[in-house]
CSV table of C-alpha atoms in Angstrom, one decimal:
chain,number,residue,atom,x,y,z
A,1,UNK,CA,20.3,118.1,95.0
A,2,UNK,CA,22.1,114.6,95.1
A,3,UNK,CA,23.6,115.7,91.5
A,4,UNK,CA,25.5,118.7,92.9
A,5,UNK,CA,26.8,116.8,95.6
A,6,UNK,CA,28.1,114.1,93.6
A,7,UNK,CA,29.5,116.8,91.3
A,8,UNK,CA,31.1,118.5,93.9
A,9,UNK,CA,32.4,115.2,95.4
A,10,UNK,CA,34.1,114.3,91.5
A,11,UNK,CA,35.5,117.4,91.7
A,12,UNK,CA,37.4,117.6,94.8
A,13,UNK,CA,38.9,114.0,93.8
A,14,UNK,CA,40.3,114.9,90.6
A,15,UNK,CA,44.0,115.8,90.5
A,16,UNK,CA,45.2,119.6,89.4
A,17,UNK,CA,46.7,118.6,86.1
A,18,UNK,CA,49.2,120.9,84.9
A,19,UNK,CA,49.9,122.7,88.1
A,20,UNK,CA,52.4,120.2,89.4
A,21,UNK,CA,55.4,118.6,87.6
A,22,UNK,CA,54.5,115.4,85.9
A,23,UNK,CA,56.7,113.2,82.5
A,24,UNK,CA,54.8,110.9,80.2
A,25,UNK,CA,56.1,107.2,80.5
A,26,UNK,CA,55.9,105.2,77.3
A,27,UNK,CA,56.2,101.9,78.4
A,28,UNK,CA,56.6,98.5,76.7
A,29,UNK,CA,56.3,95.0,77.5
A,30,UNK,CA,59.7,93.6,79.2
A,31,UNK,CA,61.4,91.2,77.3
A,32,UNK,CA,61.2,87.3,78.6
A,33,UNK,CA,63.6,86.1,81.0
A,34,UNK,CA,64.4,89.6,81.7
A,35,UNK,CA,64.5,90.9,85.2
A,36,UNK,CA,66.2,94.0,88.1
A,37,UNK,CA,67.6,93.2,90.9
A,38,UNK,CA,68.8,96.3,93.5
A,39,UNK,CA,71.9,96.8,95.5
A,40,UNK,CA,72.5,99.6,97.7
A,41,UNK,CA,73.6,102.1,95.1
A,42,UNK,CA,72.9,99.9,92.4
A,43,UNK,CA,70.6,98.6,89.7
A,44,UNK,CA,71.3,95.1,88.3
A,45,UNK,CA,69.9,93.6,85.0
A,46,UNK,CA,69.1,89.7,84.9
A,47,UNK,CA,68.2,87.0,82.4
A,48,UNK,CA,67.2,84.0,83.3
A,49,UNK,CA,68.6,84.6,87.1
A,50,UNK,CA,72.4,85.3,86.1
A,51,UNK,CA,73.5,89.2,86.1
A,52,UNK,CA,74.2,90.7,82.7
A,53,UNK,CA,74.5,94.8,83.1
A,54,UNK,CA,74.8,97.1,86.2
A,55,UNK,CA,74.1,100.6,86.5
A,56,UNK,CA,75.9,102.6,89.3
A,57,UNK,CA,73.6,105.1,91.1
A,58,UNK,CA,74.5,108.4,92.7
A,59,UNK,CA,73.0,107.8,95.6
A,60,UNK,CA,70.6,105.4,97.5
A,61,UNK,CA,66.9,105.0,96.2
A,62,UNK,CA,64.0,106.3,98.6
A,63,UNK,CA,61.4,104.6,96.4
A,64,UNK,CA,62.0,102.6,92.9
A,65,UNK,CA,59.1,100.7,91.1
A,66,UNK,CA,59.5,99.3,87.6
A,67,UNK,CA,56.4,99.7,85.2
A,68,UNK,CA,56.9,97.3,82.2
A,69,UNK,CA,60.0,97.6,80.9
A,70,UNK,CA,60.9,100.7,83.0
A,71,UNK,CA,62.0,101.5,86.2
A,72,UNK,CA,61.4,104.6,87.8
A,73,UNK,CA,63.9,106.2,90.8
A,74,UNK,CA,63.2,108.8,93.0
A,75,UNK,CA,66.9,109.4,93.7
A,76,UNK,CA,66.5,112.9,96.5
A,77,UNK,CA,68.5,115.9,95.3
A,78,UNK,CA,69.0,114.1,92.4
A,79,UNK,CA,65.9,114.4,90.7
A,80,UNK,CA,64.0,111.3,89.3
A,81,UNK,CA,65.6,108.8,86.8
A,82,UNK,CA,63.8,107.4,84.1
A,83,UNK,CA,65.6,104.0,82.9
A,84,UNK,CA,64.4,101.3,80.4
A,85,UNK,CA,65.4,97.5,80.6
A,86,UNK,CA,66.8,97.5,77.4
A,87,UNK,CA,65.9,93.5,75.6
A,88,UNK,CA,69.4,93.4,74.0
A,89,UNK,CA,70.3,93.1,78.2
A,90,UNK,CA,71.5,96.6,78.5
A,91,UNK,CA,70.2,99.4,81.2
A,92,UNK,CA,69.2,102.5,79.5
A,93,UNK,CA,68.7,106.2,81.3
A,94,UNK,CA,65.9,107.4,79.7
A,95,UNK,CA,65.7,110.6,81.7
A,96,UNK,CA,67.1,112.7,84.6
A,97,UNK,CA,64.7,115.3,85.7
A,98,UNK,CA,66.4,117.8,87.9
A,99,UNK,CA,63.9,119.5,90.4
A,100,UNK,CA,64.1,122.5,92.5
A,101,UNK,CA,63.2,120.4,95.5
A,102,UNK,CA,64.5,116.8,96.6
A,103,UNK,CA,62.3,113.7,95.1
A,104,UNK,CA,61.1,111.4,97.9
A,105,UNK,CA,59.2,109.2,96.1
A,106,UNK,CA,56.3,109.4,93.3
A,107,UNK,CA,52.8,108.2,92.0
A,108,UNK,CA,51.4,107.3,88.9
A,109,UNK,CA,48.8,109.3,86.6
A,110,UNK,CA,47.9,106.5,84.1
A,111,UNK,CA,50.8,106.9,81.4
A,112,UNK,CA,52.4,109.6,83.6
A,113,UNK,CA,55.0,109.7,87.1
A,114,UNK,CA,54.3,112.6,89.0
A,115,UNK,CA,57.3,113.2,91.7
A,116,UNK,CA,56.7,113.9,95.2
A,117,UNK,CA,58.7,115.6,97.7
A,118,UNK,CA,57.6,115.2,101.8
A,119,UNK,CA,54.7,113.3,100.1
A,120,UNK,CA,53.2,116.1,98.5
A,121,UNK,CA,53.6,117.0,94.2
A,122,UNK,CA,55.9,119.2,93.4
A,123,UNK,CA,54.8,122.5,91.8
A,124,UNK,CA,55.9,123.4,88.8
A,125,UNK,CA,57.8,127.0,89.0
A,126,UNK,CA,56.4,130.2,88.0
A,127,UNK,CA,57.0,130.8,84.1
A,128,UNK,CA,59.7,133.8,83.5
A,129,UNK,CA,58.4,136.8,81.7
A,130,UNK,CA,60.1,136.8,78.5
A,131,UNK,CA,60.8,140.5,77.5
A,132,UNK,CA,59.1,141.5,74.5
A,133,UNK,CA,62.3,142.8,72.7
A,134,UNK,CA,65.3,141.8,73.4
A,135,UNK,CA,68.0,143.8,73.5
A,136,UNK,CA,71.4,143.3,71.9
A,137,UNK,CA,73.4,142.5,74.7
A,138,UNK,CA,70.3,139.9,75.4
A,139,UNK,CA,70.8,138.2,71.9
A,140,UNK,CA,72.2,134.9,71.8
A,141,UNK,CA,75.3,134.6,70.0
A,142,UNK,CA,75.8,131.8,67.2
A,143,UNK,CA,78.4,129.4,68.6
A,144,UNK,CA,81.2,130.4,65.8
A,145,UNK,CA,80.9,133.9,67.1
A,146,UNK,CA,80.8,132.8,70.6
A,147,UNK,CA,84.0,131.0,69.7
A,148,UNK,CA,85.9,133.6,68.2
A,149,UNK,CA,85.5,135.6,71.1
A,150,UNK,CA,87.3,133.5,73.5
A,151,UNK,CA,91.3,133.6,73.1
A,152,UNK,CA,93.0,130.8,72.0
A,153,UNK,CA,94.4,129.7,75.7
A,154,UNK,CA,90.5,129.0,76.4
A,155,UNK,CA,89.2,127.1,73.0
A,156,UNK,CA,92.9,124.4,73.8
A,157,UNK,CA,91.8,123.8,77.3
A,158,UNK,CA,88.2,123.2,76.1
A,159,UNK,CA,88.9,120.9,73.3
A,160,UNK,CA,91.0,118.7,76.3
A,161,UNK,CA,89.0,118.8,78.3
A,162,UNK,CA,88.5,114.7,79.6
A,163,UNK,CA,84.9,113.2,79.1
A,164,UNK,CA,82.9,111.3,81.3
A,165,UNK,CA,84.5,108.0,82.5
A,166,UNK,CA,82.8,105.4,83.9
A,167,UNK,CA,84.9,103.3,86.4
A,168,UNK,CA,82.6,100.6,86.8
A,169,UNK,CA,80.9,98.9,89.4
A,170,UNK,CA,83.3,97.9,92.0
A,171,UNK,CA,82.1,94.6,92.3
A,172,UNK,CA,81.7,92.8,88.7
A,173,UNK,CA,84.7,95.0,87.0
A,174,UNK,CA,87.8,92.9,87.2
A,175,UNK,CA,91.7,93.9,86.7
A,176,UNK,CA,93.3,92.0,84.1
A,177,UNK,CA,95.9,91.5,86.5
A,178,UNK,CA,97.2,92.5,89.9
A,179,UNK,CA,100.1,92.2,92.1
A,180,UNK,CA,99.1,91.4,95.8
A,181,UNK,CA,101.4,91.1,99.1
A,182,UNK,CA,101.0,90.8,102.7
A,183,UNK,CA,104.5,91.1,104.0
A,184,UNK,CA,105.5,91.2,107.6
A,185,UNK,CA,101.3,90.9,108.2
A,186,UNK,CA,100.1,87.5,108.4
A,187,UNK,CA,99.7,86.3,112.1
A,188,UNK,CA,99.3,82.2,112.9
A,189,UNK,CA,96.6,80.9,114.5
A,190,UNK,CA,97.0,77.6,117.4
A,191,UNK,CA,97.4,74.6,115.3
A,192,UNK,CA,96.2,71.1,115.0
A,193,UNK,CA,99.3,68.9,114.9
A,194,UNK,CA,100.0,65.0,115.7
A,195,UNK,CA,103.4,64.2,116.6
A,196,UNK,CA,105.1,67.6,115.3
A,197,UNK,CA,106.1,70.5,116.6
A,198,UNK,CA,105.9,73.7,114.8
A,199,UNK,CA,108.0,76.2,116.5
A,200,UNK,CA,107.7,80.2,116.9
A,201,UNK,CA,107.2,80.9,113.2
A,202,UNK,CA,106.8,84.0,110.7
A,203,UNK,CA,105.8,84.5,107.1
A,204,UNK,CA,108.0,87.0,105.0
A,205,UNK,CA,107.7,88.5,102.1
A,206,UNK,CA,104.2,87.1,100.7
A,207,UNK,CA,104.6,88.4,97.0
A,208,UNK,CA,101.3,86.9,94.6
A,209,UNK,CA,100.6,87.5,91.2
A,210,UNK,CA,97.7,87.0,89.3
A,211,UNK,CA,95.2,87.0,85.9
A,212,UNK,CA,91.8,86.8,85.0
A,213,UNK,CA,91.5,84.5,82.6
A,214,UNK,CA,87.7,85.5,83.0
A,215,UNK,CA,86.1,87.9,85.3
A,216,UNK,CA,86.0,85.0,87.6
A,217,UNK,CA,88.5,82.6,87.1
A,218,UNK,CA,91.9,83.4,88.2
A,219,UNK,CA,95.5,81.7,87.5
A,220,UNK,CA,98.5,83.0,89.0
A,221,UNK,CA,101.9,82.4,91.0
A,222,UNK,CA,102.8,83.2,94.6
A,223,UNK,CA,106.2,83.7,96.2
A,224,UNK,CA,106.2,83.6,99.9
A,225,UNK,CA,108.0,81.4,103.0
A,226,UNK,CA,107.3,80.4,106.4
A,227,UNK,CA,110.6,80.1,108.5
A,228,UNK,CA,111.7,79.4,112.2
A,229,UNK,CA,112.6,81.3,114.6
A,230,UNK,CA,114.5,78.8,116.5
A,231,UNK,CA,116.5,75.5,115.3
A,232,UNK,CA,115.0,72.7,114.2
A,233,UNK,CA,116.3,70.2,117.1
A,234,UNK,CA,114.7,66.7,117.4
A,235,UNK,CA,116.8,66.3,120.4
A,236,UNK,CA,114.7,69.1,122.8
A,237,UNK,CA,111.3,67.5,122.1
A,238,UNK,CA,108.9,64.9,123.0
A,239,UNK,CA,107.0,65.0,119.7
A,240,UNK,CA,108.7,63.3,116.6
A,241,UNK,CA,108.8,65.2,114.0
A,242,UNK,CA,109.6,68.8,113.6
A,243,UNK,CA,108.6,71.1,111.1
A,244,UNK,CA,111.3,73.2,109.2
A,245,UNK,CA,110.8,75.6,107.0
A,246,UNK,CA,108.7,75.9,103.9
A,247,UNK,CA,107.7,78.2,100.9
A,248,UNK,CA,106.0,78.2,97.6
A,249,UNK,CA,106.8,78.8,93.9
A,250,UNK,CA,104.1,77.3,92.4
A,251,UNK,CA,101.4,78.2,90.2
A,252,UNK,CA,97.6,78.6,92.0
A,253,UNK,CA,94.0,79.4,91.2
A,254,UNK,CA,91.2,82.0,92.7
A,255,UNK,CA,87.8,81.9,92.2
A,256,UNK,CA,86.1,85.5,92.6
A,257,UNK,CA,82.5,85.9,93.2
A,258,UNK,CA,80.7,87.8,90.6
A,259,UNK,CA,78.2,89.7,93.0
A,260,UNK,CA,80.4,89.8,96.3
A,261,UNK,CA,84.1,91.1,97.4
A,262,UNK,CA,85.2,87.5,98.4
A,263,UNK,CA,87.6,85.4,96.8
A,264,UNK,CA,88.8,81.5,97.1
A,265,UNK,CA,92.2,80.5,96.4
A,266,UNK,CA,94.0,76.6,96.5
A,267,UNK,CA,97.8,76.4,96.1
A,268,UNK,CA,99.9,73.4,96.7
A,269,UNK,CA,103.3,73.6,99.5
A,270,UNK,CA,106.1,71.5,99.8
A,271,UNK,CA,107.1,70.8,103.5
A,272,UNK,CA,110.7,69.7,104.8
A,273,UNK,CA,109.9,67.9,108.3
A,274,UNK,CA,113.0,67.1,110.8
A,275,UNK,CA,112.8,63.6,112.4
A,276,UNK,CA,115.2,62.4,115.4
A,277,UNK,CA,117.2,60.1,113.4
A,278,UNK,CA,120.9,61.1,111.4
A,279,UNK,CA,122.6,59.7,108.6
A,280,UNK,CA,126.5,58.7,108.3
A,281,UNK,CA,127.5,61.7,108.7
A,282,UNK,CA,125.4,62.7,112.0
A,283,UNK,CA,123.2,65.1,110.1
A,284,UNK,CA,119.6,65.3,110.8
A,285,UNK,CA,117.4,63.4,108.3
A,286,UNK,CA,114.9,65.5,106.7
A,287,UNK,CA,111.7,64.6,104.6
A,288,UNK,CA,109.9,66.4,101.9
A,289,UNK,CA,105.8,66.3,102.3
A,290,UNK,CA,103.2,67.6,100.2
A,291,UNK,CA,100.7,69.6,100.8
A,292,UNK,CA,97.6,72.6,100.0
A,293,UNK,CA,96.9,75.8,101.6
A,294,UNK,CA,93.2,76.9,100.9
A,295,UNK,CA,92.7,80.5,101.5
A,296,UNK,CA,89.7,82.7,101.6
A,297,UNK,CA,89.7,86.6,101.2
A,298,UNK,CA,87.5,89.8,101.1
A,299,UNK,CA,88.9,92.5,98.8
A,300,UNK,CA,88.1,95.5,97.9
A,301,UNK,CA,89.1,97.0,94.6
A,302,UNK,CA,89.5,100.8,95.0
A,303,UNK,CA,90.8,102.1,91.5
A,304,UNK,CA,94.2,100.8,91.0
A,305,UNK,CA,94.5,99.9,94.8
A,306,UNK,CA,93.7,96.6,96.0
A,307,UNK,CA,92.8,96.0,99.9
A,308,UNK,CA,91.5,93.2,101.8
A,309,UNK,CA,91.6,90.3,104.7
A,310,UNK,CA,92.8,86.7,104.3
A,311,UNK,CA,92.3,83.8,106.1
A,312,UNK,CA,94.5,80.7,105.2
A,313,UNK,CA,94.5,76.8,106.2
A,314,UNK,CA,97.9,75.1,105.4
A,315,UNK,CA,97.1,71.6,104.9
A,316,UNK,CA,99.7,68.5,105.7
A,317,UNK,CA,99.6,64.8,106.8
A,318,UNK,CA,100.5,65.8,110.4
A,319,UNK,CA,99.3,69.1,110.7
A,320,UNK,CA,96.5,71.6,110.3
A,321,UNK,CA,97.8,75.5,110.4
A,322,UNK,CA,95.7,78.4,110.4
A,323,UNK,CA,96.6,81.6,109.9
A,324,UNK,CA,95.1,85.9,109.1
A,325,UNK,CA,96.5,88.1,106.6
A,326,UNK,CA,96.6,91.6,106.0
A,327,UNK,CA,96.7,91.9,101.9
A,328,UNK,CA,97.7,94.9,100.1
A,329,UNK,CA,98.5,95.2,96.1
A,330,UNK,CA,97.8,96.8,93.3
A,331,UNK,CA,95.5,96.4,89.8
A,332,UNK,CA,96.3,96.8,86.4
């Protein structure tokens, strides 16, 4: 008696092979050093810690496991994704099994992945009757004849038809260059001065142009100024120095991070402050002062559009300027 209830017990644990869907994973040992790291609609491939392929996603993961050198997605209405971590550092898509319901997750079968939907397997769909003899109009058609029965308006716009494109992951995918400005938007913050006064000021016409001499080093040139609104006058103030204005021509460099939107800039200014004492000719003196404006930025890349939010620090001997920018360009 024991023996028929552990035979029944055996039985009622063993899965219902073939009457649910279920793929065959043949899986391998993962290369050293190798590793996958997940973003929100991402997969990243590592070695050694540093990033070395990405692999957009058409939606968010509800479950993702890697087995060996595979990872397996369960990716909702669109299906599961088989994809192998590739030793030459590249992220393969194995598979994309389309289902007739949305994958919420899956389990493993030894060597197999059986998908899941509202945690239960999903069945596999009634086989078709096949008829047992076709008819004519049921033939298939070889593709030449299929061809020549199109006109030749249809087989043009077929052949030109574009391909897939793959635009990248919009973090890691750098323009070669862009052109960048932030005119009438930049808005300054209270400053630190000693012994200057900066006036009612505005920025005009911030124009920045830059290159990637790698995907994260940048080298480029800005044209921009930063001019009163009122006349320098040593004579209506306390403090003793004024500040006149100033621009820049010169060169720069940004530093964009590989994994996130933010960017790092340092570019050097050239300051004309007003003192209280004239020359021969009763002219104002004024003196020439270096200094840097360091600059820190989120940007978003959005195709050839380029969109983001700058904060700025102009640095001198006598004074410490903040300031917020609105930036808008373009990529190329």
């Amino acid at each position: 008696m024991t023996f028929w209830w552990m035979l029944c017990a055996l039985l009622a644990a063993a899965p219902t092979v073939g009457k649910h869907e279920s793929y065959q994973l043949k899986s391998g040992p993962l290369a050293p050093g190798l590793g996958l790291a997940r973003e929100s609609r991402a997969l990243v491939l590592t070695r050694d810690g540093a990033p070395v392929d990405r692999l957009a996603l058409p939606a968010k993961p509800r479950q993702a496991k890697r087995k060996d050198d595979l990872a397996v997605l369960a990716l909702g209405v669109h299906g599961l994704w088989i994809i192998r971590l590739d030793p030459k550092g590249k992220l393969a898509v194995l598979a994309r099994h389309r289902l007739p319901r949305p994958v919420d997750g899956f389990s493993f079968e030894g060597d197999r992945v059986v998908p899941t939907s509202a945690g239960e397997p999903i069945q596999k769909p009634p086989r078709p009757i096949q008829p047992t003899r076709p008819t004519h109009d049921q033939d298939v058609w070889p593709v030449a004849e299929r061809l020549l029965a199109l006109s030749p308006g249809v087989r043009t716009r077929m052949k030109t038809w574009p391909g897939p494109e793959d635009l990248g992951p919009p973090v890691s995918a750098r323009p070669s260059a862009y052109l960048e400005s932030s005119y009438l938007l930049t808005y300054f913050l209270p400053a630190w001065t000693r012994d200057l006064d900066i006036g009612s000021r505005t920025e005009l016409m911030v124009l920045r142009t830059g290159f990637h001499l790698t995907p994260n080093h940048v080298i480029g040139i800005g044209l921009w100024g930063s001019f009163r609104y009122d006349s320098p006058d040593p004579a209506l103030t306390d403090k003793g120095y004024m500040l006149g204005d100033y621009h820049v021509t010169f060169p720069f460099y940004r530093y964009s991070m590989p994994t996130r939107r933010l960017e790092f800039q340092v570019e050097p200014l050239r300051v004309e402050l007003v003192d209280g004492d004239t020359d021969d000719w009763g002219e104002y003196v004024y003196h020439t002062t270096w200094g840097v404006r360091l600059s820190a930025a989120w940007v978003k890349r959005a195709g050839p559009l380029r969109l983001g939010l700058e904060g700025r620090v102009d640095l001198l001997t006598r004074l410490i300027l903040p300031s917020v920018s609105l930036i808008f360009g373009l990529n190329f």
